[in-house]
PDB file of C-alpha atoms in Angstrom:
ATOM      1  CA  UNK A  53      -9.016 -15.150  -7.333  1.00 78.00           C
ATOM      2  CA  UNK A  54      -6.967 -12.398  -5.317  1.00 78.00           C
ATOM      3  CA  UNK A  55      -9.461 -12.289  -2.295  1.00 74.00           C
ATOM      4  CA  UNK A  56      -7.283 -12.048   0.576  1.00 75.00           C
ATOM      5  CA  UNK A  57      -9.874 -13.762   2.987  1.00 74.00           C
ATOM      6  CA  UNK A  58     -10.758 -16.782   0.290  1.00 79.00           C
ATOM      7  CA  UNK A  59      -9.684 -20.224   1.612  1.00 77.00           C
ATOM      8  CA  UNK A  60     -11.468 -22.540  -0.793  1.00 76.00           C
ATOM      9  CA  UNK A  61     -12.251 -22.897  -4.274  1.00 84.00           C
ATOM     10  CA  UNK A  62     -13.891 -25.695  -6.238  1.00 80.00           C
ATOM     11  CA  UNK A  63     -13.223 -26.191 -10.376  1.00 86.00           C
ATOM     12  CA  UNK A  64     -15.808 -27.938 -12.989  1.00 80.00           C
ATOM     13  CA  UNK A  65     -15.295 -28.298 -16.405  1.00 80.00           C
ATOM     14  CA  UNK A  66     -17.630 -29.252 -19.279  1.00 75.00           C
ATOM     15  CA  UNK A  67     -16.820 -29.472 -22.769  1.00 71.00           C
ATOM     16  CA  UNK A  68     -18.509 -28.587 -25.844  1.00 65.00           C
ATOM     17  CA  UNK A  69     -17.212 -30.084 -28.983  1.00 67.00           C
ATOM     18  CA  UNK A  70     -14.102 -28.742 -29.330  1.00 67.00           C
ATOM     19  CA  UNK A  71     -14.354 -26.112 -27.027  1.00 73.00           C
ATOM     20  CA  UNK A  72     -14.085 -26.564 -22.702  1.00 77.00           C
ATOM     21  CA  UNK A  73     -15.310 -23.763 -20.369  1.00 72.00           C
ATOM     22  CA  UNK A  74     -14.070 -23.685 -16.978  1.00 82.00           C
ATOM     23  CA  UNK A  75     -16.033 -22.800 -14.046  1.00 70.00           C
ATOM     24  CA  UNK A  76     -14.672 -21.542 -10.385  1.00 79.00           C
ATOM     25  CA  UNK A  77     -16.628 -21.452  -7.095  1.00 74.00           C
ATOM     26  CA  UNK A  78     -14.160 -19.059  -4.107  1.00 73.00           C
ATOM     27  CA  UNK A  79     -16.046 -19.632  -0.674  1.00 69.00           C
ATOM     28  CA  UNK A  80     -16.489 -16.148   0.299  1.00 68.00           C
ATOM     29  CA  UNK A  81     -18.436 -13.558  -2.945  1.00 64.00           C
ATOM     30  CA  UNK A  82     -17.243 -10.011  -2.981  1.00 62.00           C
ATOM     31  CA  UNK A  83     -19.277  -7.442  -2.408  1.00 57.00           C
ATOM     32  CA  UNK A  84     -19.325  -4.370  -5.127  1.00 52.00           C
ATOM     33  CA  UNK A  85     -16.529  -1.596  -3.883  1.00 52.00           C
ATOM     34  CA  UNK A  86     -14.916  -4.241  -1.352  1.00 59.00           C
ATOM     35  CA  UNK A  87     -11.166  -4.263  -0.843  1.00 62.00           C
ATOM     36  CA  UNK A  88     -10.009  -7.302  -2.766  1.00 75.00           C
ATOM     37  CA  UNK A  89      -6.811  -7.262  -0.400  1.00 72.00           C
ATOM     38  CA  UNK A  90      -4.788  -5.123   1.922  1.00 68.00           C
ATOM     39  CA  UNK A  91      -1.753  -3.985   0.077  1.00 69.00           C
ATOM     40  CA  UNK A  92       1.356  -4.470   1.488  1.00 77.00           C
ATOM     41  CA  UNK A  93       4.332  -6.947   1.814  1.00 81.00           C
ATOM     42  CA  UNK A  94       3.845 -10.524   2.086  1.00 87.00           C
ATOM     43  CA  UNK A  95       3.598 -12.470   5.184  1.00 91.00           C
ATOM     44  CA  UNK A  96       7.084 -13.025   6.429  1.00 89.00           C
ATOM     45  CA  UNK A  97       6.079 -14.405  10.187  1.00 89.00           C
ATOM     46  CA  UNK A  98       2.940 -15.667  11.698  1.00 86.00           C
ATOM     47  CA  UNK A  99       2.744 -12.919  13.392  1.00 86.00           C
ATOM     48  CA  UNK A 100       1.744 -10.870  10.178  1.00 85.00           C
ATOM     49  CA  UNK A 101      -1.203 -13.597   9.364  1.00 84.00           C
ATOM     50  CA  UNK A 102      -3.748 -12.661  11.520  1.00 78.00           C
ATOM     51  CA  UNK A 103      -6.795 -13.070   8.617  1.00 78.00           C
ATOM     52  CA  UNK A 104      -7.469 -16.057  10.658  1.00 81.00           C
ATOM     53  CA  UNK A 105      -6.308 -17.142  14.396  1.00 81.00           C
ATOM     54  CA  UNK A 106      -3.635 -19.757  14.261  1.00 82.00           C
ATOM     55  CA  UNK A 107      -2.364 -19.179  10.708  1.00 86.00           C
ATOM     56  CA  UNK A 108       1.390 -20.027   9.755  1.00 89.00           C
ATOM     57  CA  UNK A 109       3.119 -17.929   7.131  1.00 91.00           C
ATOM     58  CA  UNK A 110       5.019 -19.860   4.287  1.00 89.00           C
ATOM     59  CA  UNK A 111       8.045 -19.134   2.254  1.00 88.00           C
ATOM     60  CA  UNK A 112       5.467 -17.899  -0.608  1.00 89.00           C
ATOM     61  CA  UNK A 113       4.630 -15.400   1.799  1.00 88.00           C
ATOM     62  CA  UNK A 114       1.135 -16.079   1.810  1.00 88.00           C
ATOM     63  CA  UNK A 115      -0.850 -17.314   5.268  1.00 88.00           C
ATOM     64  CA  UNK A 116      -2.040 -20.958   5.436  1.00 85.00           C
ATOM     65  CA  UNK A 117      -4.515 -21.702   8.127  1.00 78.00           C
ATOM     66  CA  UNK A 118      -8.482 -22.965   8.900  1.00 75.00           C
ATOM     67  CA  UNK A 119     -10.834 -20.286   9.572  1.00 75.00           C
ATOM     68  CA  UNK A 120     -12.631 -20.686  12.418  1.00 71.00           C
ATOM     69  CA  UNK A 121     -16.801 -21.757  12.380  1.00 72.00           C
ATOM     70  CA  UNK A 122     -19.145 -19.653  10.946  1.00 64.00           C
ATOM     71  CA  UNK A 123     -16.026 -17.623   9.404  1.00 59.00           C
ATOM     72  CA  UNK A 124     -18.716 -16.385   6.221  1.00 59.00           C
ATOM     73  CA  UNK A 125     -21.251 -15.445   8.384  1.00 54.00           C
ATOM     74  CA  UNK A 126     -18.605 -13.279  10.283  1.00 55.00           C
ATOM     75  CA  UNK A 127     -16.782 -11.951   7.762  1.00 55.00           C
ATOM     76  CA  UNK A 128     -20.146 -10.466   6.358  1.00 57.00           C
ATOM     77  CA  UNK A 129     -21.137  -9.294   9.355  1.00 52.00           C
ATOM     78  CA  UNK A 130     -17.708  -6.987   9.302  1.00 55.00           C
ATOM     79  CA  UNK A 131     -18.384  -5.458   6.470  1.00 58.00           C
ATOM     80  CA  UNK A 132     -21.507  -4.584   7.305  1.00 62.00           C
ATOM     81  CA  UNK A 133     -20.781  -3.535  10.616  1.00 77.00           C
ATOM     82  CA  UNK A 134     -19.451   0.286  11.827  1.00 87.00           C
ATOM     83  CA  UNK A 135     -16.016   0.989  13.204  1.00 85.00           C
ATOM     84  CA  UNK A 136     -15.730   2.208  17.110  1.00 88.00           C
ATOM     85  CA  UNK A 137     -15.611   5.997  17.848  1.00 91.00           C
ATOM     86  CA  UNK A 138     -12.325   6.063  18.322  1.00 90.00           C
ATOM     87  CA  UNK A 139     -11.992   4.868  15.087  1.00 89.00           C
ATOM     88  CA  UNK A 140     -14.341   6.494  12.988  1.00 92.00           C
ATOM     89  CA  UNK A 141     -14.919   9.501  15.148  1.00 94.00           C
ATOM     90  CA  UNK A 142     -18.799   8.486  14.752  1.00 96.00           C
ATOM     91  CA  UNK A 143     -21.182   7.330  16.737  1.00 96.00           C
ATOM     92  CA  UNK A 144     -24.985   6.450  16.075  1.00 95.00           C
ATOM     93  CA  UNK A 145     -25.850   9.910  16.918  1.00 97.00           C
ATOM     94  CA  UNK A 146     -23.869  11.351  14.469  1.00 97.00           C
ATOM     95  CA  UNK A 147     -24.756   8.732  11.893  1.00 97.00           C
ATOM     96  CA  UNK A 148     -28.394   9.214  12.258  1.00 97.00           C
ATOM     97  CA  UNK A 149     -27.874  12.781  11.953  1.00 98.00           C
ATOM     98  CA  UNK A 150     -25.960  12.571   8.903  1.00 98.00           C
ATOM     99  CA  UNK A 151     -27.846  10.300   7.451  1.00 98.00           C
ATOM    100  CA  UNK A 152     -31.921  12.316   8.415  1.00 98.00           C
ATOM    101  CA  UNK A 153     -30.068  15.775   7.333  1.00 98.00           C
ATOM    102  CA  UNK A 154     -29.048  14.036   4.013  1.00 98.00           C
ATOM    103  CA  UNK A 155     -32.083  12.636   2.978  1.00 98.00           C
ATOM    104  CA  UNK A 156     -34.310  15.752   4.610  1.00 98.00           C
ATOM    105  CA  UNK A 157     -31.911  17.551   1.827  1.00 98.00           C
ATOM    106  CA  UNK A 158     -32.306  15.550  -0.796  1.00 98.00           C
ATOM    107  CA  UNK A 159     -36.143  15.255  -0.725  1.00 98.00           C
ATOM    108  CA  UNK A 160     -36.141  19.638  -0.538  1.00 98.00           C
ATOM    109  CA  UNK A 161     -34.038  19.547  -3.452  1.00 97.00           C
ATOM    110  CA  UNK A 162     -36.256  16.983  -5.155  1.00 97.00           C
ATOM    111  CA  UNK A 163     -39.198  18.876  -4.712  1.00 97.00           C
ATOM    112  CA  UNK A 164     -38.074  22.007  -6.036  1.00 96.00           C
ATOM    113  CA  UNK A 165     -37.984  24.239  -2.451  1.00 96.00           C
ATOM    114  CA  UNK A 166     -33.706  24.300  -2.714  1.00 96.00           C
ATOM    115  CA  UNK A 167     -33.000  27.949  -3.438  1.00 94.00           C
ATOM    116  CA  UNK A 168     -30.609  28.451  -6.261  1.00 92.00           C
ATOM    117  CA  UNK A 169     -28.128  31.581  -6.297  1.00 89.00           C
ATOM    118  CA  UNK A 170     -27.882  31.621  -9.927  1.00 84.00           C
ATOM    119  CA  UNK A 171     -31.667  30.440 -10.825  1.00 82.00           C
ATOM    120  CA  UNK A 172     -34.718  30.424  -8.965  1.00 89.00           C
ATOM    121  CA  UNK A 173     -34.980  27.298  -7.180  1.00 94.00           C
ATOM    122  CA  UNK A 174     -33.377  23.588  -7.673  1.00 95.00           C
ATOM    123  CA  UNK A 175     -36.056  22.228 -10.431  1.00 95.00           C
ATOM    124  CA  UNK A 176     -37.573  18.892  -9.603  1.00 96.00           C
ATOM    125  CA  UNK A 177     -35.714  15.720  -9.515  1.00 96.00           C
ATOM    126  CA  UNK A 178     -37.938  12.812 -10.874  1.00 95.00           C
ATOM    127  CA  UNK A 179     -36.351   9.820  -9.266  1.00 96.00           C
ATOM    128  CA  UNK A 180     -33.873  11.220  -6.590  1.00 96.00           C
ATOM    129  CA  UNK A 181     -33.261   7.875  -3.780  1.00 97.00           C
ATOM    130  CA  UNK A 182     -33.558   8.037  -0.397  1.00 98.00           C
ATOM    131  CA  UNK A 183     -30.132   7.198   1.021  1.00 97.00           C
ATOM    132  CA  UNK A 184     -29.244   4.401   3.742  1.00 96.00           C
ATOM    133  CA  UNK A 185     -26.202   4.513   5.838  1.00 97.00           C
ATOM    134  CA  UNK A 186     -23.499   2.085   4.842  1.00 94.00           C
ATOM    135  CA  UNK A 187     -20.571   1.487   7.398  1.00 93.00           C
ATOM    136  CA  UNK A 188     -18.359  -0.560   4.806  1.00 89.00           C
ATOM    137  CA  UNK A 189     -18.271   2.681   3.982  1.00 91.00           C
ATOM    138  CA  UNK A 190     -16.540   4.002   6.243  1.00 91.00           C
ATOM    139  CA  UNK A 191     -14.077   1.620   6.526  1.00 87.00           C
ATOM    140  CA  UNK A 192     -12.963   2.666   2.490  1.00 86.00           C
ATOM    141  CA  UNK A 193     -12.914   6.250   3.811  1.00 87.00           C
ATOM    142  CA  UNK A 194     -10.552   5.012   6.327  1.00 85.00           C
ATOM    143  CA  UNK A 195      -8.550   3.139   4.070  1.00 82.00           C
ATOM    144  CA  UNK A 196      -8.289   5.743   1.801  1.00 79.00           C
ATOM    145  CA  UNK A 197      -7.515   8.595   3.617  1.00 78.00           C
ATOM    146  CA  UNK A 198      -5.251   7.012   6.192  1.00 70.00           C
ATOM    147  CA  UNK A 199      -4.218   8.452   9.069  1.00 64.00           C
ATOM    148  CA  UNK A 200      -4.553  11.744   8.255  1.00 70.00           C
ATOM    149  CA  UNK A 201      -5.315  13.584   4.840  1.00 64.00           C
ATOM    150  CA  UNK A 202      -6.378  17.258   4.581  1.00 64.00           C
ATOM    151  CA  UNK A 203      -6.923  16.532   0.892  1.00 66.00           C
ATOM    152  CA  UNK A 204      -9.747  15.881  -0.889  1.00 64.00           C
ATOM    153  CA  UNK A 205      -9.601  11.632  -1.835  1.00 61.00           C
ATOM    154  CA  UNK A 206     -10.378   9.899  -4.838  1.00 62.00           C
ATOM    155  CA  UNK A 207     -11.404   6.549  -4.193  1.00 59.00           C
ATOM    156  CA  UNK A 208     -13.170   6.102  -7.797  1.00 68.00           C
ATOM    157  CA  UNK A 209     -16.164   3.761  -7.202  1.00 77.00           C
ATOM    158  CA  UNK A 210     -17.285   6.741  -4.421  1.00 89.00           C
ATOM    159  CA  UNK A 211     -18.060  10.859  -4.629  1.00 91.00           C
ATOM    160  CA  UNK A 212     -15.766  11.877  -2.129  1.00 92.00           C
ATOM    161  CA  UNK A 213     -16.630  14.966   0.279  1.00 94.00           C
ATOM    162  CA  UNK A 214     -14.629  16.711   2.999  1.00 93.00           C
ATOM    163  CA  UNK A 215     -14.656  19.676   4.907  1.00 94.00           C
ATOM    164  CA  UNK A 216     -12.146  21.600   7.604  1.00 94.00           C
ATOM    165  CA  UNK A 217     -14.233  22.115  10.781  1.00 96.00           C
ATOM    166  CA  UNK A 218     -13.528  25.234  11.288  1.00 94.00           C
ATOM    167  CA  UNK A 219     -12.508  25.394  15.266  1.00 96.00           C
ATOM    168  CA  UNK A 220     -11.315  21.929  16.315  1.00 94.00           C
ATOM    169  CA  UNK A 221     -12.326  21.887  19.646  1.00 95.00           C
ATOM    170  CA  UNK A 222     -15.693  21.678  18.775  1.00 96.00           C
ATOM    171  CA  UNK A 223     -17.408  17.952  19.264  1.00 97.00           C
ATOM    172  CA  UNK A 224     -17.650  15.662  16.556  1.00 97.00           C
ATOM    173  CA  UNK A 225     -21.205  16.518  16.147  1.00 98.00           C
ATOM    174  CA  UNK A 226     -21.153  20.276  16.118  1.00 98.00           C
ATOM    175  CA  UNK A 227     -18.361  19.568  13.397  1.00 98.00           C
ATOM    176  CA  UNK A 228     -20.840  17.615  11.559  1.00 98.00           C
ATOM    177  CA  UNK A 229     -23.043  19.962  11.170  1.00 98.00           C
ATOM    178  CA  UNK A 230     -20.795  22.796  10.385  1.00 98.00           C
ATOM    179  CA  UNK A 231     -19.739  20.258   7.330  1.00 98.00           C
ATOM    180  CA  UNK A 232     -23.247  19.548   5.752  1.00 98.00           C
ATOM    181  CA  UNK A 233     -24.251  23.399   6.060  1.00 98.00           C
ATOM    182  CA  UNK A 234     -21.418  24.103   3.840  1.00 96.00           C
ATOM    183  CA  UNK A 235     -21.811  21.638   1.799  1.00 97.00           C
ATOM    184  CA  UNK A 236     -25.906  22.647   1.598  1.00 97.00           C
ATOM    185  CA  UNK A 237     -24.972  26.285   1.271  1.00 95.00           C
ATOM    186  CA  UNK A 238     -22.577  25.994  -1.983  1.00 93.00           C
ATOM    187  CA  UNK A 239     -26.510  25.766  -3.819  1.00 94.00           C
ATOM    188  CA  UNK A 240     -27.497  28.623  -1.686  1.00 94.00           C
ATOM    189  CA  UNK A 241     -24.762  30.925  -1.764  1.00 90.00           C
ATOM    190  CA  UNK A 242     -23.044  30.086  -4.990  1.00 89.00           C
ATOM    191  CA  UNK A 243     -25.364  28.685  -7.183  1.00 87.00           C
ATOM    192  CA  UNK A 244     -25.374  26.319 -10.133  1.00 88.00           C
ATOM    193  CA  UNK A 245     -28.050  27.864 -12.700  1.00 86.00           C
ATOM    194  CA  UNK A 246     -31.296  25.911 -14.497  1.00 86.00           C
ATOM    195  CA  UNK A 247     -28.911  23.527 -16.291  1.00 88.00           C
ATOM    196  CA  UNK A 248     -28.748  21.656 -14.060  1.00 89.00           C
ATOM    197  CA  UNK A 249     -25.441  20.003 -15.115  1.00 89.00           C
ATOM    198  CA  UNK A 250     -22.172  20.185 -13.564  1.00 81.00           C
ATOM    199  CA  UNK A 251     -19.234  21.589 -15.962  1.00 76.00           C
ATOM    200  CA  UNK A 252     -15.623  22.234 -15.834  1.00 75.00           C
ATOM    201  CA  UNK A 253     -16.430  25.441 -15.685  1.00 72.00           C
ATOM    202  CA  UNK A 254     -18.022  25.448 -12.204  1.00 73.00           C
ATOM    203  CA  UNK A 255     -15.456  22.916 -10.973  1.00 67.00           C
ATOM    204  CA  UNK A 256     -12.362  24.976 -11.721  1.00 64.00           C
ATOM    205  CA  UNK A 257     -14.440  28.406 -10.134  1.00 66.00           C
ATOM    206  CA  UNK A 258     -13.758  26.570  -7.079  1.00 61.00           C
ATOM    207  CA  UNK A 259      -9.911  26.901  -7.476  1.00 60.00           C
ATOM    208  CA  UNK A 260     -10.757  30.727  -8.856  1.00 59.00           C
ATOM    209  CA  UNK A 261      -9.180  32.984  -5.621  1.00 56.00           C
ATOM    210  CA  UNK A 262      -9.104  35.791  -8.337  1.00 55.00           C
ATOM    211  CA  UNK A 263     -10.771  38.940  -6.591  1.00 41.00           C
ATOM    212  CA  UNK A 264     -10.846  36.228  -3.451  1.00 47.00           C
ATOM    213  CA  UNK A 265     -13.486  34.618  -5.237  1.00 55.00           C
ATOM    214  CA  UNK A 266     -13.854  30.745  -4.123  1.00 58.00           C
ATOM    215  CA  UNK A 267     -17.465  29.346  -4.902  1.00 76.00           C
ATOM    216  CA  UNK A 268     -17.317  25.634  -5.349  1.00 84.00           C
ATOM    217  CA  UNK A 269     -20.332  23.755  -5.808  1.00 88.00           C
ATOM    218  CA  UNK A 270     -18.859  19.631  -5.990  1.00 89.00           C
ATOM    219  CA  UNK A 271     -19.677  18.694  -2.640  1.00 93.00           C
ATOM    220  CA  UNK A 272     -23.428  19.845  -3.211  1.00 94.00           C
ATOM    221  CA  UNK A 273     -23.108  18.180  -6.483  1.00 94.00           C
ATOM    222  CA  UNK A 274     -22.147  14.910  -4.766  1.00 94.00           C
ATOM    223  CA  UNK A 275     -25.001  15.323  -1.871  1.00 96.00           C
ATOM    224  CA  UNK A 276     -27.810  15.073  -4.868  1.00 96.00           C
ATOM    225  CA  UNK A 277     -26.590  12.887  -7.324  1.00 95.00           C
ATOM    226  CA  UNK A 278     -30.016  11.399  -7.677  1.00 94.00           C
ATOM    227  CA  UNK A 279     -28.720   7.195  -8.407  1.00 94.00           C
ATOM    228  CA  UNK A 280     -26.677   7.847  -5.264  1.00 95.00           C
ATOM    229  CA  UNK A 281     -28.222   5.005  -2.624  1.00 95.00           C
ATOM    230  CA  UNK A 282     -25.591   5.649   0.037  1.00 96.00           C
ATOM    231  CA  UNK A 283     -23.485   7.515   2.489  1.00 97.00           C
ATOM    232  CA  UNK A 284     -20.584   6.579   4.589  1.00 96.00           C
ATOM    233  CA  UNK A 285     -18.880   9.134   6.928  1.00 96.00           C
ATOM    234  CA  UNK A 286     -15.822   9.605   9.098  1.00 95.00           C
ATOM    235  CA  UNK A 287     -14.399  12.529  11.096  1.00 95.00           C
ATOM    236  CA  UNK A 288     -10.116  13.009  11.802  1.00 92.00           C
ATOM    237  CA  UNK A 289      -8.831  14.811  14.335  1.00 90.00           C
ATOM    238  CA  UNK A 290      -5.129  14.853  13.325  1.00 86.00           C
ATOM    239  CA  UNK A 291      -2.284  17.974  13.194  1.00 86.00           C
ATOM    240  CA  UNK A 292      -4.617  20.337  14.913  1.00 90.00           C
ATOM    241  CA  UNK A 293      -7.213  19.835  12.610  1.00 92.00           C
ATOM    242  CA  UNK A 294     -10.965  18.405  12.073  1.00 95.00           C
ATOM    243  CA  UNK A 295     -11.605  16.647   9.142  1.00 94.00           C
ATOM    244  CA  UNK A 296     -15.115  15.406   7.749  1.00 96.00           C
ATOM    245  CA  UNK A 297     -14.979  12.916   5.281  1.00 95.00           C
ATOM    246  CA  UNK A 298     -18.462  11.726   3.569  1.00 96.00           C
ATOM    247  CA  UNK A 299     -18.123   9.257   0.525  1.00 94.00           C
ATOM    248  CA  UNK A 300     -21.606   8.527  -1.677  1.00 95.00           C
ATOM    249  CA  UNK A 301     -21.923   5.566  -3.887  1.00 87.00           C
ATOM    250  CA  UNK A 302     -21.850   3.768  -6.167  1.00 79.00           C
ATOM    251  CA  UNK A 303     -20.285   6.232  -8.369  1.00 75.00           C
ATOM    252  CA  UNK A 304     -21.649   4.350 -11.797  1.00 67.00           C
ATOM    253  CA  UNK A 305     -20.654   7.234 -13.795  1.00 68.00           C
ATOM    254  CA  UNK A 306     -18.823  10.311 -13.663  1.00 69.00           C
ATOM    255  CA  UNK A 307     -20.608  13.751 -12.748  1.00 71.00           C
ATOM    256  CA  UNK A 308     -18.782  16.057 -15.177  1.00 76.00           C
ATOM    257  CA  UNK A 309     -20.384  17.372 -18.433  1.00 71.00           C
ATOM    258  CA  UNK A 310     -23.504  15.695 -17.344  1.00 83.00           C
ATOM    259  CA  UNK A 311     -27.040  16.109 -15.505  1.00 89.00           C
ATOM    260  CA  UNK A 312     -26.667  16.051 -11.789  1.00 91.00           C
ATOM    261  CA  UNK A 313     -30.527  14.008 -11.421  1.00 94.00           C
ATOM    262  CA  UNK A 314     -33.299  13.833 -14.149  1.00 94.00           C
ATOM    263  CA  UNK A 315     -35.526  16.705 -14.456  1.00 95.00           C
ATOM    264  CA  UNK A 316     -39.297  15.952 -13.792  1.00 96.00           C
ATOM    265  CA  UNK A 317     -42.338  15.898 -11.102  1.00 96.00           C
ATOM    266  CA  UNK A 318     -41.218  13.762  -8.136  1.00 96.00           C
ATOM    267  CA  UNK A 319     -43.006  10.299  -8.174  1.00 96.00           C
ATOM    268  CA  UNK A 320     -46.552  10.267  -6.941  1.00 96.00           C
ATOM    269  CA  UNK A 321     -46.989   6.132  -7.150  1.00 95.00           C
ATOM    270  CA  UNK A 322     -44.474   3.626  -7.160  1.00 95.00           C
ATOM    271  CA  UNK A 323     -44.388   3.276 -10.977  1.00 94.00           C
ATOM    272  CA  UNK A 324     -42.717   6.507 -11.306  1.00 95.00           C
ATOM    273  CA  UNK A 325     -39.603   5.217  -9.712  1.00 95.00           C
ATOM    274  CA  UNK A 326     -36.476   2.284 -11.157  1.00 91.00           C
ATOM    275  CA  UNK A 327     -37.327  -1.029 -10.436  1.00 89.00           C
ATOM    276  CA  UNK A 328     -39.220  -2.429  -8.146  1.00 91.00           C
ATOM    277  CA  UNK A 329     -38.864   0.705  -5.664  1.00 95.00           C
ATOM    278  CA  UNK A 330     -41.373   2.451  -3.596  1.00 96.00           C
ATOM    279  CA  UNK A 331     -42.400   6.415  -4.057  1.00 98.00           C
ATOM    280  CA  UNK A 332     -42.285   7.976  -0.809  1.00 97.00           C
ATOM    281  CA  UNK A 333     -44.685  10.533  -1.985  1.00 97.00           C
ATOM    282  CA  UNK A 334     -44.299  12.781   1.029  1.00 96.00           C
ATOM    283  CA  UNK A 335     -40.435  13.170   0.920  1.00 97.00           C
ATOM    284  CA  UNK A 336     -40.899  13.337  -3.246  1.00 97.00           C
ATOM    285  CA  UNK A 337     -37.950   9.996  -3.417  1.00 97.00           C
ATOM    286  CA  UNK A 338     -37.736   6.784  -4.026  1.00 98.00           C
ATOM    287  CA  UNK A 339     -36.251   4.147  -2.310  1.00 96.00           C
ATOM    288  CA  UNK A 340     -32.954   2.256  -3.942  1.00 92.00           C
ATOM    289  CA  UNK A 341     -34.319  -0.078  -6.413  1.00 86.00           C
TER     290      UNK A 341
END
């Protein structure tokens, strides 16, 4: 109903006896995560409508106008498309990257060959998915960190990571990378033991600067979440700084308390996996069911 890009809706009612149910059709569905609208103040010229070309504002402060042809088809196409480099600070370089150094990641962890600085090595994950690269993505990361935020977001249908590159001068690729191999090396250098599960415990060592001790683990915790299906990324230059922001989804539960991925052998036929996905017996993941 509050769809700030809907223009049309369409009503049927049937009745049952005593009872009525009443159905609505809006012309444009919303996708799972998607901004229902941009908050703010209400129209208050026609310059502030600008949803659609031509609109007029109206005392109710909402926009009244007639998208143009083929306005579905385009307004799914923005949502799936990426924002420009200036932007994002990404380009399909560092998207590929982001997204091959994820997965590569992932499918190591999967398969048992992550070394763990308070175990052995990661155990196996039995259904970890291979990720895709989603730019609505980053379009939430840039709506919810704004112009510039050196905190960490919490955007509640995503796992949220970010990282200070380090030197800022450095391209947006070399920052990149600098990000993920900190974010890799919290399994490496700090650890998170056989358990496998992520507790309060390990999140608040993180804030622990007692003897300069500071060993988080969440952002590897986020990277492996094994019902994670995708990654959206931005990087910030703002205040002298380089940001990296990476958000995972859909967050359909919360990591705390509980098992990062389910213990097992990685698949070895496309049975072992949710759904109707496929083992990629090689990598040891499935794709998103």
């Amino acid at each position: 109903m509050a769809r700030a890009r809907n223009t049309k809706i369409g009503c049927a009612v049937t009745k049952r006896g005593q009872r009525a149910d009443v159905y609505c059709l809006y012309d444009l569905p919303l996708r799972e995560g998607a901004i229902v609208y941009e908050a703010g103040n209400g129209c208050k010229t026609d310059a502030d409508c600008t949803t659609y070309k031509n609109s007029k504002c109206k005392p109710s402060g909402l926009c009244h106008g007639v998208p143009e042809p083929g306005y579905k088809e385009k307004s799914e196409a923005l949502e799936k498309s990426c924002g420009s480099e200036e932007e994002t600070g990404m380009t399909d370089e560092i998207r590929d990257y982001l997204l091959d150094i994820h997965n590569k990641f992932r499918s190591s962890v999967a398969r048992g060959l992550e070394p763990d600085m308070l175990g052995d090595f990661t155990p196996k994950a039995k259904k970890m998915i291979k990720l895709s690269y989603d730019c609505y993505l980053e379009r939430v990361a840039l709506r919810t960190v704004g112009q510039c935020s050196s905190e960490r977001s919490d955007p509640k249908l995503f796992f949220w990571n970010m990282h200070n590159v380090s030197n800022p001068s450095m391209s947006n690729l070399d920052g990149a990378k600098e990000a993920v191999n900190a974010w890799i090396n919290q399994i490496r250098h700090n650890g998170l033991g056989p358990s496998n599960t992520f507790t309060e415990s390990l999140y608040w060592r993180a804030a622990n600067t007692y003897y300069e001790l500071y060993r988080p683990i969440e952002d590897y915790v986020n990277m492996v979440i094994d019902t994670n299906d995708r990654v959206g990324c931005i990087i910030q230059n703002c205040n002298n700084n380089k940001y990296v922001h990476c958000l995972y989804g859909f967050r359909r539960t919360e990591a705390m308390g509980k098992k990062i991925y389910e213990v097992g052998e990685t698949c070895t036929k496309s049975s072992d996996c949710t759904g109707n996905a496929e083992c990629l017996v090689e990598e040891g993941l499935c794709t998103a069911p």
